[in-house]
């Protein structure tokens, strides 16, 4: 573990991985609350999830192909993150009855998040090979799995606590859910894209 963390480039990539994991965990935790309290379409949660995963499948294929066309995984990853940030932020402006618009955002944001699945581990594998860390590969991927788990744990425990605290204040509860669901993820992803651009663009 010490040998792995001595590599500055890996430490920075783990930070990017953490930020992206948190940004993915927040919508996963809050989608039921968002659809029920903001869109007011609890009965359509299953459909929205299907649309998202359909977009995710398209996104994996799209970003994989684009990275080959550009011959640049880092640039493609930054484009996918930027695309997600632009699309997902529109959720903040949605309200009761915006079923069609939210459905479109589910598909498009799924496409954007597909960049994580298509490129994040592929880039990490390239870093492992470049820095000759193949003997530590199991530990490195163990760290990424830990990051995913801890991100989901932190997001769920913190957000659900605040939602519970606002249970008797419907207006502020709705505002908190909208802000947390739509804007918090793009803040984390924007910071991840910035670190990626500054440290990995070459």
N, C-alpha and C. Protein backbone atom coordinates (compact mmCIF):
# COMPACT_ATOMS: atom_id res chain seq x y z
N UNK A 1 0.84 -1.20 0.00
CA UNK A 1 0.00 0.00 0.00
C UNK A 1 0.88 1.26 0.00
N UNK A 2 1.95 1.23 0.80
CA UNK A 2 2.86 2.37 0.86
C UNK A 2 3.49 2.62 -0.50
N UNK A 3 3.89 1.55 -1.19
CA UNK A 3 4.51 1.68 -2.50
C UNK A 3 3.55 2.31 -3.51
N UNK A 4 2.28 1.92 -3.42
CA UNK A 4 1.26 2.45 -4.33
C UNK A 4 1.04 3.94 -4.07
N UNK A 5 0.89 4.30 -2.81
CA UNK A 5 0.57 5.68 -2.46
C UNK A 5 1.76 6.62 -2.59
N UNK A 6 2.96 6.07 -2.79
CA UNK A 6 4.13 6.89 -3.05
C UNK A 6 4.12 7.48 -4.45
N UNK A 7 3.27 6.93 -5.32
CA UNK A 7 3.16 7.43 -6.69
C UNK A 7 2.16 8.59 -6.72
N UNK A 8 2.64 9.82 -6.89
CA UNK A 8 1.74 10.99 -6.88
C UNK A 8 0.62 10.89 -7.92
N UNK A 9 0.94 10.33 -9.07
CA UNK A 9 -0.07 10.26 -10.14
C UNK A 9 -1.21 9.31 -9.76
N UNK A 10 -0.87 8.24 -9.01
CA UNK A 10 -1.91 7.32 -8.55
C UNK A 10 -2.75 7.95 -7.44
N UNK A 11 -2.11 8.69 -6.54
CA UNK A 11 -2.84 9.38 -5.48
C UNK A 11 -3.86 10.34 -6.08
N UNK A 12 -3.43 11.08 -7.09
CA UNK A 12 -4.34 12.03 -7.74
C UNK A 12 -5.47 11.31 -8.47
N UNK A 13 -5.15 10.15 -9.04
CA UNK A 13 -6.21 9.41 -9.73
C UNK A 13 -7.22 8.83 -8.75
N UNK A 14 -6.75 8.42 -7.59
CA UNK A 14 -7.66 7.94 -6.55
C UNK A 14 -8.60 9.05 -6.08
N UNK A 15 -8.08 10.29 -6.02
CA UNK A 15 -8.92 11.43 -5.66
C UNK A 15 -10.00 11.64 -6.72
N UNK A 16 -9.62 11.55 -7.99
CA UNK A 16 -10.58 11.66 -9.09
C UNK A 16 -11.62 10.55 -8.98
N UNK A 17 -11.16 9.36 -8.69
CA UNK A 17 -12.06 8.20 -8.55
C UNK A 17 -13.03 8.43 -7.40
N UNK A 18 -12.53 8.99 -6.29
CA UNK A 18 -13.37 9.26 -5.13
C UNK A 18 -14.45 10.30 -5.48
N UNK A 19 -14.05 11.39 -6.12
CA UNK A 19 -14.99 12.44 -6.47
C UNK A 19 -16.07 11.93 -7.42
N UNK A 20 -15.66 11.14 -8.40
CA UNK A 20 -16.64 10.57 -9.34
C UNK A 20 -17.55 9.56 -8.66
N UNK A 21 -16.99 8.80 -7.73
CA UNK A 21 -17.80 7.81 -7.00
C UNK A 21 -18.86 8.49 -6.14
N UNK A 22 -18.46 9.58 -5.48
CA UNK A 22 -19.43 10.33 -4.66
C UNK A 22 -20.52 10.91 -5.56
N UNK A 23 -20.11 11.46 -6.71
CA UNK A 23 -21.09 12.07 -7.62
C UNK A 23 -22.05 11.04 -8.20
N UNK A 24 -21.62 9.80 -8.30
CA UNK A 24 -22.50 8.73 -8.78
C UNK A 24 -23.39 8.21 -7.65
N UNK A 25 -22.85 8.21 -6.42
CA UNK A 25 -23.59 7.67 -5.28
C UNK A 25 -24.76 8.56 -4.88
N UNK A 26 -24.59 9.87 -4.99
CA UNK A 26 -25.63 10.80 -4.56
C UNK A 26 -26.95 10.58 -5.31
N UNK A 27 -26.96 10.55 -6.65
CA UNK A 27 -28.22 10.28 -7.35
C UNK A 27 -28.77 8.89 -7.07
N UNK A 28 -27.86 7.92 -6.88
CA UNK A 28 -28.31 6.55 -6.58
C UNK A 28 -29.08 6.51 -5.27
N UNK A 29 -28.61 7.29 -4.29
CA UNK A 29 -29.27 7.34 -2.97
C UNK A 29 -30.58 8.13 -3.04
N UNK A 30 -30.58 9.21 -3.82
CA UNK A 30 -31.68 10.17 -3.76
C UNK A 30 -32.75 10.02 -4.85
N UNK A 31 -32.57 9.12 -5.79
CA UNK A 31 -33.53 9.06 -6.90
C UNK A 31 -34.96 8.82 -6.42
N UNK A 32 -35.16 7.94 -5.45
CA UNK A 32 -36.51 7.68 -4.95
C UNK A 32 -37.11 8.93 -4.31
N UNK A 33 -36.30 9.64 -3.53
CA UNK A 33 -36.76 10.88 -2.90
C UNK A 33 -37.06 11.95 -3.94
N UNK A 34 -36.20 12.05 -4.96
CA UNK A 34 -36.37 13.08 -5.99
C UNK A 34 -37.64 12.83 -6.80
N UNK A 35 -37.83 11.60 -7.23
CA UNK A 35 -38.99 11.29 -8.05
C UNK A 35 -40.29 11.44 -7.26
N UNK A 36 -40.25 11.06 -5.98
CA UNK A 36 -41.46 11.14 -5.15
C UNK A 36 -41.78 12.57 -4.73
N UNK A 37 -40.77 13.31 -4.30
CA UNK A 37 -41.02 14.63 -3.71
C UNK A 37 -40.97 15.78 -4.70
N UNK A 38 -40.19 15.64 -5.77
CA UNK A 38 -40.02 16.74 -6.73
C UNK A 38 -40.84 16.50 -7.99
N UNK A 39 -40.66 15.35 -8.63
CA UNK A 39 -41.39 15.04 -9.87
C UNK A 39 -42.81 14.58 -9.56
N UNK A 40 -43.01 14.04 -8.37
CA UNK A 40 -44.31 13.50 -7.96
C UNK A 40 -44.78 12.39 -8.91
N UNK A 41 -43.89 11.44 -9.14
CA UNK A 41 -44.21 10.32 -10.03
C UNK A 41 -43.57 9.05 -9.50
N UNK A 42 -43.83 8.75 -8.23
CA UNK A 42 -43.21 7.61 -7.57
C UNK A 42 -43.46 6.31 -8.32
N UNK A 43 -44.62 6.19 -8.96
CA UNK A 43 -44.97 4.96 -9.66
C UNK A 43 -44.13 4.74 -10.92
N UNK A 44 -43.36 5.76 -11.34
CA UNK A 44 -42.57 5.64 -12.57
C UNK A 44 -41.07 5.48 -12.30
N UNK A 45 -40.71 5.25 -11.05
CA UNK A 45 -39.28 5.10 -10.72
C UNK A 45 -38.63 4.00 -11.54
N UNK A 46 -39.31 2.87 -11.67
CA UNK A 46 -38.77 1.75 -12.45
C UNK A 46 -38.49 2.13 -13.89
N UNK A 47 -39.40 2.88 -14.50
CA UNK A 47 -39.21 3.32 -15.89
C UNK A 47 -38.00 4.25 -16.01
N UNK A 48 -37.87 5.18 -15.05
CA UNK A 48 -36.74 6.10 -15.09
C UNK A 48 -35.41 5.36 -14.95
N UNK A 49 -35.39 4.34 -14.10
CA UNK A 49 -34.17 3.55 -13.94
C UNK A 49 -33.83 2.79 -15.21
N UNK A 50 -34.86 2.25 -15.87
CA UNK A 50 -34.63 1.55 -17.14
C UNK A 50 -34.07 2.49 -18.20
N UNK A 51 -34.61 3.71 -18.26
CA UNK A 51 -34.12 4.70 -19.21
C UNK A 51 -32.66 5.05 -18.92
N UNK A 52 -32.34 5.18 -17.63
CA UNK A 52 -30.97 5.50 -17.24
C UNK A 52 -30.01 4.40 -17.66
N UNK A 53 -30.37 3.15 -17.37
CA UNK A 53 -29.47 2.04 -17.70
C UNK A 53 -29.38 1.80 -19.21
N UNK A 54 -30.44 2.14 -19.92
CA UNK A 54 -30.37 2.09 -21.39
C UNK A 54 -29.35 3.12 -21.88
N UNK A 55 -29.42 4.34 -21.32
CA UNK A 55 -28.45 5.37 -21.67
C UNK A 55 -27.04 4.97 -21.29
N UNK A 56 -26.90 4.32 -20.14
CA UNK A 56 -25.59 3.87 -19.66
C UNK A 56 -24.96 2.89 -20.65
N UNK A 57 -25.76 1.97 -21.16
CA UNK A 57 -25.28 1.00 -22.14
C UNK A 57 -24.82 1.71 -23.41
N UNK A 58 -25.62 2.66 -23.88
CA UNK A 58 -25.25 3.44 -25.06
C UNK A 58 -23.96 4.22 -24.80
N UNK A 59 -23.85 4.79 -23.58
CA UNK A 59 -22.69 5.59 -23.23
C UNK A 59 -21.40 4.79 -23.23
N UNK A 60 -21.44 3.58 -22.70
CA UNK A 60 -20.24 2.73 -22.69
C UNK A 60 -19.74 2.51 -24.11
N UNK A 61 -20.66 2.22 -25.03
CA UNK A 61 -20.27 1.99 -26.42
C UNK A 61 -19.78 3.28 -27.07
N UNK A 62 -20.49 4.39 -26.80
CA UNK A 62 -20.14 5.68 -27.41
C UNK A 62 -18.76 6.15 -26.99
N UNK A 63 -18.50 6.17 -25.67
CA UNK A 63 -17.22 6.70 -25.19
C UNK A 63 -16.06 5.78 -25.54
N UNK A 64 -16.31 4.47 -25.57
CA UNK A 64 -15.26 3.54 -25.99
C UNK A 64 -14.85 3.81 -27.43
N UNK A 65 -15.86 4.00 -28.29
CA UNK A 65 -15.58 4.27 -29.70
C UNK A 65 -14.90 5.62 -29.88
N UNK A 66 -15.36 6.63 -29.15
CA UNK A 66 -14.78 7.97 -29.29
C UNK A 66 -13.32 7.99 -28.82
N UNK A 67 -13.03 7.24 -27.75
CA UNK A 67 -11.64 7.21 -27.26
C UNK A 67 -10.70 6.60 -28.30
N UNK A 68 -11.23 5.65 -29.07
CA UNK A 68 -10.42 5.04 -30.14
C UNK A 68 -10.25 6.01 -31.31
N UNK A 69 -11.31 6.75 -31.61
CA UNK A 69 -11.24 7.73 -32.70
C UNK A 69 -10.25 8.84 -32.36
N UNK A 70 -10.34 9.35 -31.13
CA UNK A 70 -9.44 10.43 -30.69
C UNK A 70 -8.07 9.91 -30.29
N UNK A 71 -7.99 8.60 -30.03
CA UNK A 71 -6.77 7.97 -29.53
C UNK A 71 -6.29 8.68 -28.25
N UNK A 72 -7.26 9.02 -27.40
CA UNK A 72 -6.94 9.77 -26.18
C UNK A 72 -8.04 9.49 -25.14
N UNK A 73 -7.75 8.58 -24.21
CA UNK A 73 -8.74 8.21 -23.20
C UNK A 73 -9.01 9.37 -22.22
N UNK A 74 -7.94 10.10 -21.88
CA UNK A 74 -8.09 11.20 -20.91
C UNK A 74 -9.01 12.28 -21.48
N UNK A 75 -8.77 12.69 -22.70
CA UNK A 75 -9.59 13.72 -23.34
C UNK A 75 -11.04 13.26 -23.43
N UNK A 76 -11.23 11.99 -23.79
CA UNK A 76 -12.59 11.44 -23.91
C UNK A 76 -13.28 11.41 -22.55
N UNK A 77 -12.53 11.06 -21.51
CA UNK A 77 -13.09 11.01 -20.15
C UNK A 77 -13.53 12.41 -19.71
N UNK A 78 -12.70 13.42 -20.01
CA UNK A 78 -13.05 14.80 -19.66
C UNK A 78 -14.30 15.24 -20.41
N UNK A 79 -14.41 14.87 -21.68
CA UNK A 79 -15.59 15.21 -22.47
C UNK A 79 -16.84 14.57 -21.87
N UNK A 80 -16.72 13.30 -21.47
CA UNK A 80 -17.88 12.59 -20.91
C UNK A 80 -18.32 13.22 -19.59
N UNK A 81 -17.35 13.62 -18.75
CA UNK A 81 -17.68 14.27 -17.48
C UNK A 81 -18.35 15.62 -17.73
N UNK A 82 -17.81 16.38 -18.67
CA UNK A 82 -18.38 17.69 -19.01
C UNK A 82 -19.81 17.54 -19.54
N UNK A 83 -20.02 16.54 -20.36
CA UNK A 83 -21.35 16.26 -20.90
C UNK A 83 -22.34 15.95 -19.78
N UNK A 84 -21.91 15.12 -18.83
CA UNK A 84 -22.77 14.76 -17.70
C UNK A 84 -23.12 15.98 -16.85
N UNK A 85 -22.12 16.81 -16.58
CA UNK A 85 -22.33 18.02 -15.78
C UNK A 85 -23.37 18.92 -16.44
N UNK A 86 -23.24 19.12 -17.75
CA UNK A 86 -24.17 19.99 -18.48
C UNK A 86 -25.60 19.44 -18.44
N UNK A 87 -25.73 18.13 -18.63
CA UNK A 87 -27.06 17.51 -18.69
C UNK A 87 -27.71 17.43 -17.31
N UNK A 88 -26.96 16.93 -16.33
CA UNK A 88 -27.58 16.60 -15.04
C UNK A 88 -28.01 17.84 -14.26
N UNK A 89 -27.34 18.96 -14.49
CA UNK A 89 -27.69 20.17 -13.78
C UNK A 89 -29.11 20.64 -14.04
N UNK A 90 -29.68 20.26 -15.19
CA UNK A 90 -31.05 20.65 -15.53
C UNK A 90 -32.08 20.05 -14.58
N UNK A 91 -31.70 18.99 -13.87
CA UNK A 91 -32.63 18.38 -12.90
C UNK A 91 -33.06 19.39 -11.84
N UNK A 92 -32.20 20.36 -11.55
CA UNK A 92 -32.51 21.33 -10.51
C UNK A 92 -33.74 22.18 -10.88
N UNK A 93 -33.99 22.33 -12.17
CA UNK A 93 -35.09 23.19 -12.62
C UNK A 93 -36.39 22.41 -12.86
N UNK A 94 -36.37 21.11 -12.61
CA UNK A 94 -37.56 20.31 -12.80
C UNK A 94 -38.51 20.45 -11.63
N UNK A 95 -39.78 20.19 -11.91
CA UNK A 95 -40.79 20.26 -10.85
C UNK A 95 -41.86 19.21 -11.06
N UNK A 96 -42.94 19.34 -10.35
CA UNK A 96 -44.01 18.36 -10.41
C UNK A 96 -44.55 18.21 -11.84
N UNK A 97 -44.63 16.98 -12.30
CA UNK A 97 -45.20 16.69 -13.61
C UNK A 97 -44.22 16.71 -14.77
N UNK A 98 -42.95 17.04 -14.51
CA UNK A 98 -41.97 17.09 -15.61
C UNK A 98 -41.44 15.69 -15.92
N UNK A 99 -42.35 14.80 -16.23
CA UNK A 99 -42.00 13.40 -16.45
C UNK A 99 -41.20 13.20 -17.73
N UNK A 100 -41.65 13.81 -18.81
CA UNK A 100 -40.96 13.63 -20.09
C UNK A 100 -39.55 14.19 -20.03
N UNK A 101 -39.40 15.42 -19.50
CA UNK A 101 -38.09 16.06 -19.42
C UNK A 101 -37.13 15.24 -18.55
N UNK A 102 -37.65 14.73 -17.44
CA UNK A 102 -36.79 13.93 -16.57
C UNK A 102 -36.39 12.62 -17.25
N UNK A 103 -37.30 12.05 -18.01
CA UNK A 103 -36.99 10.84 -18.76
C UNK A 103 -35.86 11.07 -19.75
N UNK A 104 -35.90 12.21 -20.44
CA UNK A 104 -34.83 12.56 -21.40
C UNK A 104 -33.50 12.73 -20.66
N UNK A 105 -33.55 13.40 -19.50
CA UNK A 105 -32.33 13.60 -18.72
C UNK A 105 -31.78 12.26 -18.23
N UNK A 106 -32.66 11.34 -17.86
CA UNK A 106 -32.21 10.00 -17.42
C UNK A 106 -31.40 9.31 -18.51
N UNK A 107 -31.90 9.37 -19.74
CA UNK A 107 -31.19 8.73 -20.85
C UNK A 107 -29.85 9.41 -21.10
N UNK A 108 -29.88 10.75 -21.20
CA UNK A 108 -28.67 11.50 -21.53
C UNK A 108 -27.63 11.43 -20.41
N UNK A 109 -28.09 11.51 -19.16
CA UNK A 109 -27.13 11.41 -18.05
C UNK A 109 -26.56 10.00 -17.96
N UNK A 110 -27.36 9.00 -18.31
CA UNK A 110 -26.86 7.63 -18.38
C UNK A 110 -25.74 7.51 -19.39
N UNK A 111 -25.94 8.17 -20.54
CA UNK A 111 -24.89 8.19 -21.57
C UNK A 111 -23.63 8.82 -21.01
N UNK A 112 -23.79 9.94 -20.30
CA UNK A 112 -22.63 10.62 -19.71
C UNK A 112 -21.90 9.78 -18.69
N UNK A 113 -22.66 9.18 -17.76
CA UNK A 113 -22.05 8.34 -16.72
C UNK A 113 -21.40 7.09 -17.33
N UNK A 114 -21.78 6.73 -18.54
CA UNK A 114 -21.16 5.59 -19.22
C UNK A 114 -19.66 5.78 -19.40
N UNK A 115 -19.23 7.04 -19.40
CA UNK A 115 -17.80 7.30 -19.52
C UNK A 115 -17.01 6.74 -18.35
N UNK A 116 -17.62 6.74 -17.16
CA UNK A 116 -16.95 6.16 -15.99
C UNK A 116 -16.70 4.67 -16.19
N UNK A 117 -17.73 3.98 -16.66
CA UNK A 117 -17.62 2.53 -16.86
C UNK A 117 -16.66 2.20 -18.00
N UNK A 118 -16.68 3.01 -19.04
CA UNK A 118 -15.88 2.71 -20.22
C UNK A 118 -14.40 3.07 -20.05
N UNK A 119 -14.11 4.10 -19.25
CA UNK A 119 -12.77 4.66 -19.27
C UNK A 119 -12.02 4.66 -17.94
N UNK A 120 -12.71 4.78 -16.81
CA UNK A 120 -11.99 4.98 -15.54
C UNK A 120 -11.05 3.82 -15.22
N UNK A 121 -11.54 2.59 -15.36
CA UNK A 121 -10.69 1.43 -15.07
C UNK A 121 -9.66 1.20 -16.17
N UNK A 122 -10.03 1.54 -17.40
CA UNK A 122 -9.10 1.39 -18.52
C UNK A 122 -7.89 2.31 -18.33
N UNK A 123 -8.15 3.55 -17.91
CA UNK A 123 -7.06 4.50 -17.64
C UNK A 123 -6.22 4.01 -16.47
N UNK A 124 -6.86 3.49 -15.43
CA UNK A 124 -6.14 2.98 -14.27
C UNK A 124 -5.23 1.82 -14.67
N UNK A 125 -5.72 0.95 -15.53
CA UNK A 125 -4.90 -0.18 -16.02
C UNK A 125 -3.68 0.33 -16.78
N UNK A 126 -3.87 1.38 -17.58
CA UNK A 126 -2.73 1.97 -18.30
C UNK A 126 -1.70 2.54 -17.33
N UNK A 127 -2.16 3.16 -16.25
CA UNK A 127 -1.25 3.72 -15.25
C UNK A 127 -0.46 2.61 -14.55
N UNK A 128 -1.15 1.51 -14.27
CA UNK A 128 -0.48 0.37 -13.63
C UNK A 128 0.64 -0.16 -14.51
N UNK A 129 0.35 -0.27 -15.80
CA UNK A 129 1.36 -0.78 -16.74
C UNK A 129 2.50 0.21 -16.92
N UNK A 130 2.16 1.49 -16.99
CA UNK A 130 3.17 2.52 -17.21
C UNK A 130 4.16 2.60 -16.05
N UNK A 131 3.65 2.45 -14.83
CA UNK A 131 4.49 2.57 -13.63
C UNK A 131 4.94 1.21 -13.09
N UNK A 132 4.72 0.16 -13.92
CA UNK A 132 5.19 -1.19 -13.58
C UNK A 132 4.72 -1.64 -12.20
N UNK A 133 3.42 -1.54 -11.98
CA UNK A 133 2.82 -1.91 -10.71
C UNK A 133 1.93 -3.16 -10.84
N UNK A 134 2.24 -3.99 -11.82
CA UNK A 134 1.41 -5.17 -12.05
C UNK A 134 1.34 -6.09 -10.82
N UNK A 135 2.42 -6.14 -10.05
CA UNK A 135 2.43 -6.99 -8.85
C UNK A 135 1.52 -6.45 -7.76
N UNK A 136 1.15 -5.20 -7.87
CA UNK A 136 0.27 -4.56 -6.88
C UNK A 136 -1.14 -4.33 -7.43
N UNK A 137 -1.44 -4.93 -8.55
CA UNK A 137 -2.71 -4.66 -9.24
C UNK A 137 -3.92 -5.01 -8.37
N UNK A 138 -3.85 -6.14 -7.66
CA UNK A 138 -4.97 -6.57 -6.81
C UNK A 138 -5.25 -5.53 -5.72
N UNK A 139 -4.19 -5.01 -5.10
CA UNK A 139 -4.35 -4.00 -4.05
C UNK A 139 -4.92 -2.71 -4.62
N UNK A 140 -4.45 -2.31 -5.79
CA UNK A 140 -4.91 -1.07 -6.42
C UNK A 140 -6.40 -1.15 -6.72
N UNK A 141 -6.84 -2.25 -7.28
CA UNK A 141 -8.27 -2.41 -7.57
C UNK A 141 -9.08 -2.59 -6.28
N UNK A 142 -8.43 -3.14 -5.26
CA UNK A 142 -9.09 -3.22 -3.95
C UNK A 142 -9.35 -1.83 -3.38
N UNK A 143 -8.39 -0.92 -3.59
CA UNK A 143 -8.57 0.47 -3.14
C UNK A 143 -9.74 1.12 -3.87
N UNK A 144 -9.85 0.91 -5.17
CA UNK A 144 -10.96 1.51 -5.93
C UNK A 144 -12.31 0.95 -5.47
N UNK A 145 -12.34 -0.35 -5.17
CA UNK A 145 -13.59 -0.94 -4.67
C UNK A 145 -13.96 -0.37 -3.30
N UNK A 146 -12.94 -0.16 -2.47
CA UNK A 146 -13.18 0.45 -1.16
C UNK A 146 -13.72 1.88 -1.32
N UNK A 147 -13.15 2.62 -2.27
CA UNK A 147 -13.60 3.99 -2.53
C UNK A 147 -15.08 4.01 -2.93
N UNK A 148 -15.48 3.08 -3.80
CA UNK A 148 -16.88 2.99 -4.23
C UNK A 148 -17.79 2.72 -3.04
N UNK A 149 -17.39 1.76 -2.19
CA UNK A 149 -18.21 1.38 -1.03
C UNK A 149 -18.33 2.54 -0.04
N UNK A 150 -17.19 3.18 0.28
CA UNK A 150 -17.20 4.25 1.27
C UNK A 150 -17.96 5.46 0.75
N UNK A 151 -17.91 5.70 -0.56
CA UNK A 151 -18.64 6.82 -1.17
C UNK A 151 -20.14 6.63 -1.00
N UNK A 152 -20.61 5.43 -1.27
CA UNK A 152 -22.03 5.13 -1.14
C UNK A 152 -22.47 5.21 0.32
N UNK A 153 -21.62 4.72 1.23
CA UNK A 153 -21.93 4.76 2.66
C UNK A 153 -22.03 6.20 3.16
N UNK A 154 -21.06 7.03 2.80
CA UNK A 154 -21.05 8.42 3.25
C UNK A 154 -22.23 9.19 2.68
N UNK A 155 -22.48 8.99 1.38
CA UNK A 155 -23.58 9.71 0.73
C UNK A 155 -24.92 9.34 1.35
N UNK A 156 -25.15 8.05 1.53
CA UNK A 156 -26.45 7.60 2.05
C UNK A 156 -26.65 8.04 3.49
N UNK A 157 -25.64 7.87 4.33
CA UNK A 157 -25.80 8.21 5.74
C UNK A 157 -26.00 9.71 5.94
N UNK A 158 -25.22 10.53 5.24
CA UNK A 158 -25.31 11.99 5.42
C UNK A 158 -26.61 12.55 4.84
N UNK A 159 -26.93 12.16 3.62
CA UNK A 159 -28.10 12.74 2.95
C UNK A 159 -29.41 12.31 3.60
N UNK A 160 -29.51 11.03 3.93
CA UNK A 160 -30.75 10.54 4.54
C UNK A 160 -30.94 11.15 5.94
N UNK A 161 -29.83 11.40 6.63
CA UNK A 161 -29.93 12.06 7.94
C UNK A 161 -30.56 13.45 7.78
N UNK A 162 -30.07 14.24 6.82
CA UNK A 162 -30.60 15.60 6.64
C UNK A 162 -32.04 15.59 6.14
N UNK A 163 -32.37 14.63 5.26
CA UNK A 163 -33.76 14.52 4.80
C UNK A 163 -34.68 14.21 5.97
N UNK A 164 -34.22 13.31 6.86
CA UNK A 164 -35.01 12.98 8.04
C UNK A 164 -35.19 14.18 8.96
N UNK A 165 -34.12 14.99 9.07
CA UNK A 165 -34.18 16.17 9.93
C UNK A 165 -35.17 17.21 9.39
N UNK A 166 -35.41 17.18 8.08
CA UNK A 166 -36.32 18.15 7.45
C UNK A 166 -37.72 17.57 7.21
N UNK A 167 -38.00 16.44 7.81
CA UNK A 167 -39.26 15.73 7.56
C UNK A 167 -40.48 16.61 7.85
N UNK A 168 -40.40 17.48 8.83
CA UNK A 168 -41.53 18.33 9.21
C UNK A 168 -41.51 19.70 8.52
N UNK A 169 -40.62 19.83 7.53
CA UNK A 169 -40.50 21.09 6.78
C UNK A 169 -40.51 20.75 5.29
N UNK A 170 -41.69 20.47 4.72
CA UNK A 170 -41.79 19.97 3.35
C UNK A 170 -41.10 20.85 2.30
N UNK A 171 -41.20 22.17 2.43
CA UNK A 171 -40.61 23.07 1.42
C UNK A 171 -39.09 22.95 1.40
N UNK A 172 -38.47 23.10 2.57
CA UNK A 172 -37.01 23.01 2.64
C UNK A 172 -36.51 21.60 2.34
N UNK A 173 -37.31 20.60 2.69
CA UNK A 173 -36.96 19.22 2.35
C UNK A 173 -36.88 19.05 0.83
N UNK A 174 -37.88 19.59 0.13
CA UNK A 174 -37.91 19.51 -1.33
C UNK A 174 -36.73 20.26 -1.94
N UNK A 175 -36.44 21.44 -1.40
CA UNK A 175 -35.31 22.24 -1.90
C UNK A 175 -33.99 21.53 -1.66
N UNK A 176 -33.86 20.90 -0.49
CA UNK A 176 -32.62 20.18 -0.18
C UNK A 176 -32.44 18.99 -1.12
N UNK A 177 -33.53 18.27 -1.38
CA UNK A 177 -33.44 17.11 -2.29
C UNK A 177 -33.06 17.56 -3.69
N UNK A 178 -33.68 18.64 -4.19
CA UNK A 178 -33.37 19.14 -5.53
C UNK A 178 -31.91 19.56 -5.64
N UNK A 179 -31.45 20.32 -4.64
CA UNK A 179 -30.06 20.79 -4.65
C UNK A 179 -29.09 19.61 -4.57
N UNK A 180 -29.33 18.71 -3.63
CA UNK A 180 -28.42 17.58 -3.42
C UNK A 180 -28.40 16.65 -4.61
N UNK A 181 -29.58 16.36 -5.17
CA UNK A 181 -29.68 15.42 -6.27
C UNK A 181 -29.07 15.99 -7.55
N UNK A 182 -29.37 17.26 -7.85
CA UNK A 182 -28.98 17.82 -9.15
C UNK A 182 -27.63 18.53 -9.15
N UNK A 183 -27.32 19.26 -8.08
CA UNK A 183 -26.15 20.13 -8.10
C UNK A 183 -24.91 19.57 -7.40
N UNK A 184 -25.11 18.84 -6.30
CA UNK A 184 -23.95 18.27 -5.62
C UNK A 184 -23.13 17.35 -6.53
N UNK A 185 -23.77 16.45 -7.30
CA UNK A 185 -22.97 15.58 -8.18
C UNK A 185 -22.14 16.35 -9.19
N UNK A 186 -22.69 17.44 -9.75
CA UNK A 186 -21.93 18.16 -10.79
C UNK A 186 -20.79 18.98 -10.16
N UNK A 187 -20.93 19.35 -8.89
CA UNK A 187 -19.82 20.02 -8.20
C UNK A 187 -18.65 19.05 -8.05
N UNK A 188 -18.94 17.85 -7.58
CA UNK A 188 -17.88 16.84 -7.42
C UNK A 188 -17.26 16.46 -8.76
N UNK A 189 -18.10 16.28 -9.78
CA UNK A 189 -17.59 15.88 -11.09
C UNK A 189 -16.79 16.99 -11.76
N UNK A 190 -17.19 18.22 -11.55
CA UNK A 190 -16.44 19.35 -12.13
C UNK A 190 -15.03 19.41 -11.54
N UNK A 191 -14.95 19.19 -10.23
CA UNK A 191 -13.64 19.19 -9.58
C UNK A 191 -12.79 18.02 -10.08
N UNK A 192 -13.42 16.86 -10.28
CA UNK A 192 -12.71 15.70 -10.82
C UNK A 192 -12.17 15.99 -12.21
N UNK A 193 -12.99 16.63 -13.06
CA UNK A 193 -12.56 16.98 -14.42
C UNK A 193 -11.39 17.95 -14.39
N UNK A 194 -11.42 18.88 -13.44
CA UNK A 194 -10.34 19.87 -13.32
C UNK A 194 -9.02 19.19 -12.96
N UNK A 195 -9.06 18.28 -11.99
CA UNK A 195 -7.85 17.55 -11.59
C UNK A 195 -7.35 16.69 -12.75
N UNK A 196 -8.27 16.05 -13.44
CA UNK A 196 -7.94 15.21 -14.58
C UNK A 196 -7.25 16.03 -15.66
N UNK A 197 -7.80 17.20 -15.94
CA UNK A 197 -7.24 18.07 -17.00
C UNK A 197 -5.85 18.58 -16.61
N UNK A 198 -5.70 19.01 -15.36
CA UNK A 198 -4.43 19.60 -14.94
C UNK A 198 -3.30 18.59 -14.83
N UNK A 199 -3.62 17.35 -14.46
CA UNK A 199 -2.57 16.38 -14.15
C UNK A 199 -2.40 15.25 -15.17
N UNK A 200 -3.40 15.05 -16.04
CA UNK A 200 -3.33 13.88 -16.92
C UNK A 200 -3.46 14.23 -18.41
N UNK A 201 -3.60 15.50 -18.75
CA UNK A 201 -3.88 15.86 -20.14
C UNK A 201 -2.75 15.49 -21.10
N UNK A 202 -1.51 15.35 -20.55
CA UNK A 202 -0.38 15.00 -21.41
C UNK A 202 -0.19 13.50 -21.52
